[in-house]
C-alpha cells in the first residue's frame, strides 16, 4: 500500500476541519442564546404571574382578605402539569407591615424586604436555590413574590437550547457528505490529467492535448509539453552521441583485430613492426575515446550542482598549460598563457580543469604543427559580464571557424570534447562557443561565466 497521501483526502480533511470549527462556534453561540432566551422567558412568566395575582388580590376587599385567603390561593395554585415546559411556581403575599397574607407552593416563605425585582434566593433547611420576582401594588399596600426553583428554570432553559441545536447536529454529517462529493467531483479533471500523464510515453513524440476547460491546467500542460520537448532533444542528442561513439570505437577495434590476425599469420619483421605501431595507435585512439566518455560521465553527475568553491582560473591555466608543454614542443607548437596573476571564479576545480584540458587537446589535435596556442583569461570590463576563459590558436582550422557565427557550437569528428566543455559550462551557468579571435589568432573557443560566478 502506498504511503503517499491523497490530495482529495487532504482537501476534504481541511474543509471538514474548517466546517467543524465554524459549526462548533455557531452551535455554542446558538446554545448560549437559547439558554439566555429561555431564562428571559421564565423571568417574564414570573412577572406575568405576579401582576396577575396582584390584580386578583386588588379586587378582593381589604377586610375580606384573611377570609378569602383560600380563594386567592386557589387562583394562584397551578393545575397539574399538562405541558413539558410547564413549571411549578410558588407565591407569597405580604401587607405593608410584612405580615404574610397568603402563601402557595412548596417554596418556604422568604424574609420580607422592601426591595422589589428579580433575585436569586437560597431558602429552607436544604438550601434550595430559587429564582424570584417581587412586586408592590400601586398603593404599596401589598407586596407579592412569585418563585420558581432555579434548577427547574435551568433544566427548562437547557431543554429549549438543546431543541434549537439538535437540527445542527443532524446537518453536520449531511454537509460533510455533500462536501466530500463536491470535492471529488471538482477534482475529477485533475484525476483525468493524472491518468493522461501516467499513460504518456516519454520516449515517444506524443504530447498532452490542451482540451481541458480549466485555465489553471493550461500552464501545467504547457510546462509538461516543454519538458517533454527538452527530453526528446536530449534523448536525440544522446542517441546521436552513442552512434558516434560506437562508430568511433568500431574503427580502431576492427583495425586492432585485423593487425593482430596479421601478426598471427607470420608477417616479415618490418611488417610486424608496422602492425604493432598501428595496434598501438588504434589502442591509444580507443583509449582516448573511453577517457572522454569517463569525463563526460563525470560532468553528468548531479553532485556538481551546488556546493561550489572559489577557483583560481589563472593559476589553473598555468598549471594545465605546463602539463601540455612537452606535447606542444614535440609538435613544434608554442603554448603560452595570458591573464592576471589571480582570477577567482566560483565553481568546481575538477570540472574546470577537465574543460581546459579538452580545449588545449583540441587545439593540439586539430591544428597543423608550428601552431601558436594561447590560453587567455580575464574579467570583462562591463559590470553586467563575468569572468571568461578561452583557448586561441592560429592554425589552418581557424580559417573555417572564422566564418562561423558568434556563439555557434564548435564541431569535430566525435563532438565528445565539445560536449564535455558544454556540460561543464552548463554546471557553472556559463556559455561556451566560438568567440572573436584577437590578432594574430584565428580561432578562439571561449567560456563566459555569469556575473554571479565572481568570487
PDB file of C-alpha atoms in Angstrom, residues 112-373:
ATOM      1  CA  UNK A 112     -39.762  40.253  53.946  1.00  0.00           C
ATOM      2  CA  UNK A 113     -37.751  43.047  52.311  1.00  0.00           C
ATOM      3  CA  UNK A 114     -38.858  46.331  50.845  1.00  0.00           C
ATOM      4  CA  UNK A 115     -36.921  45.959  47.575  1.00  0.00           C
ATOM      5  CA  UNK A 116     -38.651  44.571  44.526  1.00  0.00           C
ATOM      6  CA  UNK A 117     -37.457  42.937  41.297  1.00  0.00           C
ATOM      7  CA  UNK A 118     -35.608  39.770  40.379  1.00  0.00           C
ATOM      8  CA  UNK A 119     -33.409  37.923  42.832  1.00  0.00           C
ATOM      9  CA  UNK A 120     -31.803  34.533  43.428  1.00  0.00           C
ATOM     10  CA  UNK A 121     -32.690  33.186  46.860  1.00  0.00           C
ATOM     11  CA  UNK A 122     -31.458  30.313  48.993  1.00  0.00           C
ATOM     12  CA  UNK A 123     -34.374  29.057  51.172  1.00  0.00           C
ATOM     13  CA  UNK A 124     -35.130  26.272  53.589  1.00  0.00           C
ATOM     14  CA  UNK A 125     -33.018  23.808  55.548  1.00  0.00           C
ATOM     15  CA  UNK A 126     -31.987  22.116  52.304  1.00  0.00           C
ATOM     16  CA  UNK A 127     -30.620  25.438  50.992  1.00  0.00           C
ATOM     17  CA  UNK A 128     -32.538  25.216  47.755  1.00  0.00           C
ATOM     18  CA  UNK A 129     -31.959  27.890  45.116  1.00  0.00           C
ATOM     19  CA  UNK A 130     -34.961  29.818  43.852  1.00  0.00           C
ATOM     20  CA  UNK A 131     -35.484  32.439  41.191  1.00  0.00           C
ATOM     21  CA  UNK A 132     -37.920  35.107  42.405  1.00  0.00           C
ATOM     22  CA  UNK A 133     -39.709  38.231  41.269  1.00  0.00           C
ATOM     23  CA  UNK A 134     -41.330  40.562  43.817  1.00  0.00           C
ATOM     24  CA  UNK A 135     -43.608  43.500  43.096  1.00  0.00           C
ATOM     25  CA  UNK A 136     -45.606  46.091  45.053  1.00  0.00           C
ATOM     26  CA  UNK A 137     -49.043  47.238  44.064  1.00  0.00           C
ATOM     27  CA  UNK A 138     -49.609  50.881  43.125  1.00  0.00           C
ATOM     28  CA  UNK A 139     -50.675  51.828  46.670  1.00  0.00           C
ATOM     29  CA  UNK A 140     -47.718  49.943  48.146  1.00  0.00           C
ATOM     30  CA  UNK A 141     -50.172  48.206  50.460  1.00  0.00           C
ATOM     31  CA  UNK A 142     -49.394  44.716  49.313  1.00  0.00           C
ATOM     32  CA  UNK A 143     -46.290  43.015  48.019  1.00  0.00           C
ATOM     33  CA  UNK A 144     -46.301  39.706  46.148  1.00  0.00           C
ATOM     34  CA  UNK A 145     -43.394  37.409  45.294  1.00  0.00           C
ATOM     35  CA  UNK A 146     -43.537  34.594  42.693  1.00  0.00           C
ATOM     36  CA  UNK A 147     -40.774  31.963  42.804  1.00  0.00           C
ATOM     37  CA  UNK A 148     -39.583  29.016  40.734  1.00  0.00           C
ATOM     38  CA  UNK A 149     -36.852  26.538  41.561  1.00  0.00           C
ATOM     39  CA  UNK A 150     -33.608  27.557  39.885  1.00  0.00           C
ATOM     40  CA  UNK A 151     -32.777  24.018  38.795  1.00  0.00           C
ATOM     41  CA  UNK A 152     -36.210  23.702  37.125  1.00  0.00           C
ATOM     42  CA  UNK A 153     -35.573  27.000  35.380  1.00  0.00           C
ATOM     43  CA  UNK A 154     -32.120  25.882  34.195  1.00  0.00           C
ATOM     44  CA  UNK A 155     -33.444  22.490  33.132  1.00  0.00           C
ATOM     45  CA  UNK A 156     -36.091  24.159  31.008  1.00  0.00           C
ATOM     46  CA  UNK A 157     -33.505  26.526  29.514  1.00  0.00           C
ATOM     47  CA  UNK A 158     -31.149  23.700  28.554  1.00  0.00           C
ATOM     48  CA  UNK A 159     -34.015  21.707  27.100  1.00  0.00           C
ATOM     49  CA  UNK A 160     -35.101  24.604  24.901  1.00  0.00           C
ATOM     50  CA  UNK A 161     -31.493  25.296  23.838  1.00  0.00           C
ATOM     51  CA  UNK A 162     -30.982  21.621  23.040  1.00  0.00           C
ATOM     52  CA  UNK A 163     -34.062  21.651  20.823  1.00  0.00           C
ATOM     53  CA  UNK A 164     -32.569  24.602  18.958  1.00  0.00           C
ATOM     54  CA  UNK A 165     -29.173  22.896  18.476  1.00  0.00           C
ATOM     55  CA  UNK A 166     -30.469  19.447  17.510  1.00  0.00           C
ATOM     56  CA  UNK A 167     -31.104  20.307  13.825  1.00  0.00           C
ATOM     57  CA  UNK A 168     -27.487  21.460  13.526  1.00  0.00           C
ATOM     58  CA  UNK A 169     -26.284  18.076  14.817  1.00  0.00           C
ATOM     59  CA  UNK A 170     -28.140  16.331  12.002  1.00  0.00           C
ATOM     60  CA  UNK A 171     -26.977  18.931   9.485  1.00  0.00           C
ATOM     61  CA  UNK A 172     -23.232  18.359  10.015  1.00  0.00           C
ATOM     62  CA  UNK A 173     -22.963  14.809   8.554  1.00  0.00           C
ATOM     63  CA  UNK A 174     -25.195  15.798   5.651  1.00  0.00           C
ATOM     64  CA  UNK A 175     -22.997  18.808   4.836  1.00  0.00           C
ATOM     65  CA  UNK A 176     -19.846  16.678   5.255  1.00  0.00           C
ATOM     66  CA  UNK A 177     -21.192  14.093   2.794  1.00  0.00           C
ATOM     67  CA  UNK A 178     -22.185  16.781   0.305  1.00  0.00           C
ATOM     68  CA  UNK A 179     -18.775  18.454   0.708  1.00  0.00           C
ATOM     69  CA  UNK A 180     -16.951  15.187   0.044  1.00  0.00           C
ATOM     70  CA  UNK A 181     -18.992  14.565  -3.114  1.00  0.00           C
ATOM     71  CA  UNK A 182     -18.407  18.140  -4.281  1.00  0.00           C
ATOM     72  CA  UNK A 183     -14.632  17.954  -3.766  1.00  0.00           C
ATOM     73  CA  UNK A 184     -14.441  14.592  -5.534  1.00  0.00           C
ATOM     74  CA  UNK A 185     -16.473  15.954  -8.434  1.00  0.00           C
ATOM     75  CA  UNK A 186     -14.443  19.151  -8.574  1.00  0.00           C
ATOM     76  CA  UNK A 187     -11.104  17.273  -8.663  1.00  0.00           C
ATOM     77  CA  UNK A 188     -12.214  14.946 -11.439  1.00  0.00           C
ATOM     78  CA  UNK A 189     -10.397  16.978 -14.147  1.00  0.00           C
ATOM     79  CA  UNK A 190      -7.197  16.723 -12.093  1.00  0.00           C
ATOM     80  CA  UNK A 191      -7.602  12.948 -11.852  1.00  0.00           C
ATOM     81  CA  UNK A 192      -8.117  12.777 -15.623  1.00  0.00           C
ATOM     82  CA  UNK A 193      -4.943  14.788 -16.190  1.00  0.00           C
ATOM     83  CA  UNK A 194      -3.065  12.445 -13.831  1.00  0.00           C
ATOM     84  CA  UNK A 195      -4.277   9.438 -15.823  1.00  0.00           C
ATOM     85  CA  UNK A 196      -3.124  11.052 -19.062  1.00  0.00           C
ATOM     86  CA  UNK A 197       0.291  11.700 -17.542  1.00  0.00           C
ATOM     87  CA  UNK A 198       0.520   8.097 -16.338  1.00  0.00           C
ATOM     88  CA  UNK A 199      -0.237   6.841 -19.858  1.00  0.00           C
ATOM     89  CA  UNK A 200       2.206   9.242 -21.506  1.00  0.00           C
ATOM     90  CA  UNK A 201       5.279   7.679 -23.131  1.00  0.00           C
ATOM     91  CA  UNK A 202       8.266   9.955 -22.561  1.00  0.00           C
ATOM     92  CA  UNK A 203      10.258   8.027 -25.153  1.00  0.00           C
ATOM     93  CA  UNK A 204       7.763   8.864 -27.893  1.00  0.00           C
ATOM     94  CA  UNK A 205       6.791  12.109 -29.555  1.00  0.00           C
ATOM     95  CA  UNK A 206       3.308  12.263 -28.038  1.00  0.00           C
ATOM     96  CA  UNK A 207       2.271  15.449 -26.283  1.00  0.00           C
ATOM     97  CA  UNK A 208      -0.530  16.362 -23.925  1.00  0.00           C
ATOM     98  CA  UNK A 209      -3.529  17.846 -25.677  1.00  0.00           C
ATOM     99  CA  UNK A 210      -4.879  21.109 -24.342  1.00  0.00           C
ATOM    100  CA  UNK A 211      -8.522  20.101 -24.441  1.00  0.00           C
ATOM    101  CA  UNK A 212      -9.222  20.941 -20.802  1.00  0.00           C
ATOM    102  CA  UNK A 213     -11.799  23.593 -19.980  1.00  0.00           C
ATOM    103  CA  UNK A 214      -9.903  24.927 -16.998  1.00  0.00           C
ATOM    104  CA  UNK A 215      -7.354  27.694 -17.476  1.00  0.00           C
ATOM    105  CA  UNK A 216      -5.335  26.532 -14.434  1.00  0.00           C
ATOM    106  CA  UNK A 217      -4.363  23.421 -16.417  1.00  0.00           C
ATOM    107  CA  UNK A 218      -3.004  25.363 -19.382  1.00  0.00           C
ATOM    108  CA  UNK A 219       0.200  26.331 -17.592  1.00  0.00           C
ATOM    109  CA  UNK A 220       0.679  22.777 -16.299  1.00  0.00           C
ATOM    110  CA  UNK A 221       0.142  21.260 -19.744  1.00  0.00           C
ATOM    111  CA  UNK A 222       2.485  23.789 -21.369  1.00  0.00           C
ATOM    112  CA  UNK A 223       5.182  23.098 -18.792  1.00  0.00           C
ATOM    113  CA  UNK A 224       4.862  19.337 -19.239  1.00  0.00           C
ATOM    114  CA  UNK A 225       5.000  19.623 -23.033  1.00  0.00           C
ATOM    115  CA  UNK A 226       8.061  21.868 -22.746  1.00  0.00           C
ATOM    116  CA  UNK A 227       9.781  19.314 -20.531  1.00  0.00           C
ATOM    117  CA  UNK A 228       8.853  16.556 -22.967  1.00  0.00           C
ATOM    118  CA  UNK A 229      10.302  18.553 -25.859  1.00  0.00           C
ATOM    119  CA  UNK A 230      13.542  19.092 -23.956  1.00  0.00           C
ATOM    120  CA  UNK A 231      13.589  15.416 -23.059  1.00  0.00           C
ATOM    121  CA  UNK A 232      13.183  14.466 -26.718  1.00  0.00           C
ATOM    122  CA  UNK A 233      16.013  16.788 -27.733  1.00  0.00           C
ATOM    123  CA  UNK A 234      18.242  15.353 -25.007  1.00  0.00           C
ATOM    124  CA  UNK A 235      17.362  11.786 -25.976  1.00  0.00           C
ATOM    125  CA  UNK A 236      18.042  12.513 -29.652  1.00  0.00           C
ATOM    126  CA  UNK A 237      21.390  14.047 -28.771  1.00  0.00           C
ATOM    127  CA  UNK A 238      22.287  11.116 -26.543  1.00  0.00           C
ATOM    128  CA  UNK A 239      21.325   8.647 -29.280  1.00  0.00           C
ATOM    129  CA  UNK A 240      23.385  10.545 -31.833  1.00  0.00           C
ATOM    130  CA  UNK A 241      26.314  10.662 -29.420  1.00  0.00           C
ATOM    131  CA  UNK A 242      26.002   6.940 -28.768  1.00  0.00           C
ATOM    132  CA  UNK A 243      26.032   6.250 -32.516  1.00  0.00           C
ATOM    133  CA  UNK A 244      29.093   8.442 -32.981  1.00  0.00           C
ATOM    134  CA  UNK A 245      30.885   6.711 -30.108  1.00  0.00           C
ATOM    135  CA  UNK A 246      30.056   3.272 -31.489  1.00  0.00           C
ATOM    136  CA  UNK A 247      31.335   4.298 -34.909  1.00  0.00           C
ATOM    137  CA  UNK A 248      34.461   5.894 -33.444  1.00  0.00           C
ATOM    138  CA  UNK A 249      35.292   2.796 -31.398  1.00  0.00           C
ATOM    139  CA  UNK A 250      34.418   0.328 -34.129  1.00  0.00           C
ATOM    140  CA  UNK A 251      37.155   1.548 -36.460  1.00  0.00           C
ATOM    141  CA  UNK A 252      40.179   1.238 -34.113  1.00  0.00           C
ATOM    142  CA  UNK A 253      38.944  -2.003 -32.577  1.00  0.00           C
ATOM    143  CA  UNK A 254      38.413  -3.571 -36.007  1.00  0.00           C
ATOM    144  CA  UNK A 255      41.881  -2.396 -37.050  1.00  0.00           C
ATOM    145  CA  UNK A 256      43.404  -3.890 -33.893  1.00  0.00           C
ATOM    146  CA  UNK A 257      41.720  -7.230 -34.620  1.00  0.00           C
ATOM    147  CA  UNK A 258      42.962  -7.238 -38.231  1.00  0.00           C
ATOM    148  CA  UNK A 259      46.518  -6.349 -37.272  1.00  0.00           C
ATOM    149  CA  UNK A 260      46.523  -8.991 -34.540  1.00  0.00           C
ATOM    150  CA  UNK A 261      45.323 -11.596 -37.033  1.00  0.00           C
ATOM    151  CA  UNK A 262      48.034 -10.485 -39.440  1.00  0.00           C
ATOM    152  CA  UNK A 263      50.667 -10.863 -36.732  1.00  0.00           C
ATOM    153  CA  UNK A 264      49.482 -14.425 -36.190  1.00  0.00           C
ATOM    154  CA  UNK A 265      49.947 -15.169 -39.899  1.00  0.00           C
ATOM    155  CA  UNK A 266      53.728 -14.850 -39.845  1.00  0.00           C
ATOM    156  CA  UNK A 267      54.490 -11.369 -41.209  1.00  0.00           C
ATOM    157  CA  UNK A 268      58.054 -10.283 -42.002  1.00  0.00           C
ATOM    158  CA  UNK A 269      59.898  -8.359 -39.313  1.00  0.00           C
ATOM    159  CA  UNK A 270      59.389  -4.889 -40.900  1.00  0.00           C
ATOM    160  CA  UNK A 271      55.694  -5.625 -41.406  1.00  0.00           C
ATOM    161  CA  UNK A 272      55.385  -6.831 -37.825  1.00  0.00           C
ATOM    162  CA  UNK A 273      56.823  -3.577 -36.520  1.00  0.00           C
ATOM    163  CA  UNK A 274      54.409  -1.620 -38.688  1.00  0.00           C
ATOM    164  CA  UNK A 275      51.484  -3.755 -37.449  1.00  0.00           C
ATOM    165  CA  UNK A 276      52.490  -3.232 -33.820  1.00  0.00           C
ATOM    166  CA  UNK A 277      52.710   0.520 -34.390  1.00  0.00           C
ATOM    167  CA  UNK A 278      49.218   0.512 -35.917  1.00  0.00           C
ATOM    168  CA  UNK A 279      47.906  -1.517 -32.977  1.00  0.00           C
ATOM    169  CA  UNK A 280      49.454   0.967 -30.555  1.00  0.00           C
ATOM    170  CA  UNK A 281      47.976   3.922 -32.415  1.00  0.00           C
ATOM    171  CA  UNK A 282      44.493   2.404 -32.605  1.00  0.00           C
ATOM    172  CA  UNK A 283      44.649   1.364 -28.943  1.00  0.00           C
ATOM    173  CA  UNK A 284      45.589   4.915 -27.943  1.00  0.00           C
ATOM    174  CA  UNK A 285      42.750   6.232 -30.077  1.00  0.00           C
ATOM    175  CA  UNK A 286      40.233   3.875 -28.437  1.00  0.00           C
ATOM    176  CA  UNK A 287      41.645   4.712 -25.010  1.00  0.00           C
ATOM    177  CA  UNK A 288      41.222   8.420 -25.703  1.00  0.00           C
ATOM    178  CA  UNK A 289      37.580   7.851 -26.635  1.00  0.00           C
ATOM    179  CA  UNK A 290      36.986   5.891 -23.446  1.00  0.00           C
ATOM    180  CA  UNK A 291      38.727   8.583 -21.409  1.00  0.00           C
ATOM    181  CA  UNK A 292      36.451  11.167 -22.964  1.00  0.00           C
ATOM    182  CA  UNK A 293      33.432   9.021 -22.115  1.00  0.00           C
ATOM    183  CA  UNK A 294      34.501   8.810 -18.495  1.00  0.00           C
ATOM    184  CA  UNK A 295      34.978  12.568 -18.391  1.00  0.00           C
ATOM    185  CA  UNK A 296      31.544  13.031 -19.950  1.00  0.00           C
ATOM    186  CA  UNK A 297      30.004  10.779 -17.308  1.00  0.00           C
ATOM    187  CA  UNK A 298      31.680  12.785 -14.541  1.00  0.00           C
ATOM    188  CA  UNK A 299      30.208  16.028 -15.873  1.00  0.00           C
ATOM    189  CA  UNK A 300      26.730  14.463 -15.923  1.00  0.00           C
ATOM    190  CA  UNK A 301      26.611  13.688 -12.209  1.00  0.00           C
ATOM    191  CA  UNK A 302      24.116  15.675 -10.190  1.00  0.00           C
ATOM    192  CA  UNK A 303      26.583  16.195  -7.346  1.00  0.00           C
ATOM    193  CA  UNK A 304      28.170  19.181  -9.125  1.00  0.00           C
ATOM    194  CA  UNK A 305      25.040  21.327  -8.839  1.00  0.00           C
ATOM    195  CA  UNK A 306      25.650  23.381  -5.733  1.00  0.00           C
ATOM    196  CA  UNK A 307      28.464  23.392  -3.164  1.00  0.00           C
ATOM    197  CA  UNK A 308      30.762  25.479  -5.374  1.00  0.00           C
ATOM    198  CA  UNK A 309      34.002  26.976  -4.049  1.00  0.00           C
ATOM    199  CA  UNK A 310      36.404  29.711  -5.270  1.00  0.00           C
ATOM    200  CA  UNK A 311      38.773  28.502  -8.015  1.00  0.00           C
ATOM    201  CA  UNK A 312      41.824  30.454  -9.227  1.00  0.00           C
ATOM    202  CA  UNK A 313      41.359  30.124 -13.003  1.00  0.00           C
ATOM    203  CA  UNK A 314      44.627  31.958 -13.755  1.00  0.00           C
ATOM    204  CA  UNK A 315      46.675  29.541 -11.661  1.00  0.00           C
ATOM    205  CA  UNK A 316      44.743  26.604 -13.138  1.00  0.00           C
ATOM    206  CA  UNK A 317      45.555  27.793 -16.668  1.00  0.00           C
ATOM    207  CA  UNK A 318      49.281  27.993 -15.878  1.00  0.00           C
ATOM    208  CA  UNK A 319      49.303  24.522 -14.322  1.00  0.00           C
ATOM    209  CA  UNK A 320      47.416  22.812 -17.172  1.00  0.00           C
ATOM    210  CA  UNK A 321      49.465  24.590 -19.846  1.00  0.00           C
ATOM    211  CA  UNK A 322      52.646  23.394 -18.155  1.00  0.00           C
ATOM    212  CA  UNK A 323      51.369  19.806 -18.366  1.00  0.00           C
ATOM    213  CA  UNK A 324      50.998  20.108 -22.165  1.00  0.00           C
ATOM    214  CA  UNK A 325      54.274  21.932 -22.749  1.00  0.00           C
ATOM    215  CA  UNK A 326      56.095  18.717 -23.751  1.00  0.00           C
ATOM    216  CA  UNK A 327      53.367  17.731 -26.240  1.00  0.00           C
ATOM    217  CA  UNK A 328      53.434  21.215 -27.779  1.00  0.00           C
ATOM    218  CA  UNK A 329      57.234  21.163 -28.028  1.00  0.00           C
ATOM    219  CA  UNK A 330      57.148  17.814 -29.822  1.00  0.00           C
ATOM    220  CA  UNK A 331      54.799  19.327 -32.426  1.00  0.00           C
ATOM    221  CA  UNK A 332      56.941  22.478 -32.604  1.00  0.00           C
ATOM    222  CA  UNK A 333      53.955  24.473 -31.315  1.00  0.00           C
ATOM    223  CA  UNK A 334      54.122  27.404 -28.951  1.00  0.00           C
ATOM    224  CA  UNK A 335      51.875  27.237 -25.870  1.00  0.00           C
ATOM    225  CA  UNK A 336      51.503  30.355 -23.729  1.00  0.00           C
ATOM    226  CA  UNK A 337      49.247  31.729 -21.007  1.00  0.00           C
ATOM    227  CA  UNK A 338      47.985  35.298 -20.822  1.00  0.00           C
ATOM    228  CA  UNK A 339      45.951  36.578 -17.903  1.00  0.00           C
ATOM    229  CA  UNK A 340      46.052  38.262 -14.498  1.00  0.00           C
ATOM    230  CA  UNK A 341      48.034  36.918 -11.590  1.00  0.00           C
ATOM    231  CA  UNK A 342      44.825  35.738  -9.926  1.00  0.00           C
ATOM    232  CA  UNK A 343      41.262  35.294 -11.203  1.00  0.00           C
ATOM    233  CA  UNK A 344      38.818  33.731  -8.754  1.00  0.00           C
ATOM    234  CA  UNK A 345      35.676  32.042 -10.072  1.00  0.00           C
ATOM    235  CA  UNK A 346      33.034  30.294  -8.000  1.00  0.00           C
ATOM    236  CA  UNK A 347      32.895  26.751  -9.371  1.00  0.00           C
ATOM    237  CA  UNK A 348      34.424  23.283  -9.327  1.00  0.00           C
ATOM    238  CA  UNK A 349      38.155  22.985  -9.930  1.00  0.00           C
ATOM    239  CA  UNK A 350      37.915  19.394 -11.233  1.00  0.00           C
ATOM    240  CA  UNK A 351      35.393  20.270 -13.940  1.00  0.00           C
ATOM    241  CA  UNK A 352      37.127  23.489 -14.965  1.00  0.00           C
ATOM    242  CA  UNK A 353      40.429  21.647 -15.316  1.00  0.00           C
ATOM    243  CA  UNK A 354      38.695  18.977 -17.397  1.00  0.00           C
ATOM    244  CA  UNK A 355      37.220  21.609 -19.734  1.00  0.00           C
ATOM    245  CA  UNK A 356      40.536  23.452 -20.092  1.00  0.00           C
ATOM    246  CA  UNK A 357      42.391  20.236 -20.901  1.00  0.00           C
ATOM    247  CA  UNK A 358      39.863  19.433 -23.615  1.00  0.00           C
ATOM    248  CA  UNK A 359      40.280  22.886 -25.132  1.00  0.00           C
ATOM    249  CA  UNK A 360      44.065  22.551 -25.240  1.00  0.00           C
ATOM    250  CA  UNK A 361      43.908  18.970 -26.550  1.00  0.00           C
ATOM    251  CA  UNK A 362      41.547  20.032 -29.339  1.00  0.00           C
ATOM    252  CA  UNK A 363      43.953  22.808 -30.311  1.00  0.00           C
ATOM    253  CA  UNK A 364      46.856  20.331 -30.392  1.00  0.00           C
ATOM    254  CA  UNK A 365      44.904  17.649 -32.291  1.00  0.00           C
ATOM    255  CA  UNK A 366      43.145  19.722 -34.923  1.00  0.00           C
ATOM    256  CA  UNK A 367      45.846  22.187 -35.941  1.00  0.00           C
ATOM    257  CA  UNK A 368      48.966  21.685 -38.021  1.00  0.00           C
ATOM    258  CA  UNK A 369      52.450  21.759 -36.410  1.00  0.00           C
ATOM    259  CA  UNK A 370      54.106  25.079 -35.572  1.00  0.00           C
ATOM    260  CA  UNK A 371      50.763  26.457 -34.413  1.00  0.00           C
ATOM    261  CA  UNK A 372      50.692  29.254 -31.887  1.00  0.00           C
ATOM    262  CA  UNK A 373      48.334  28.346 -28.996  1.00  0.00           C
TER     263      UNK A 373
END
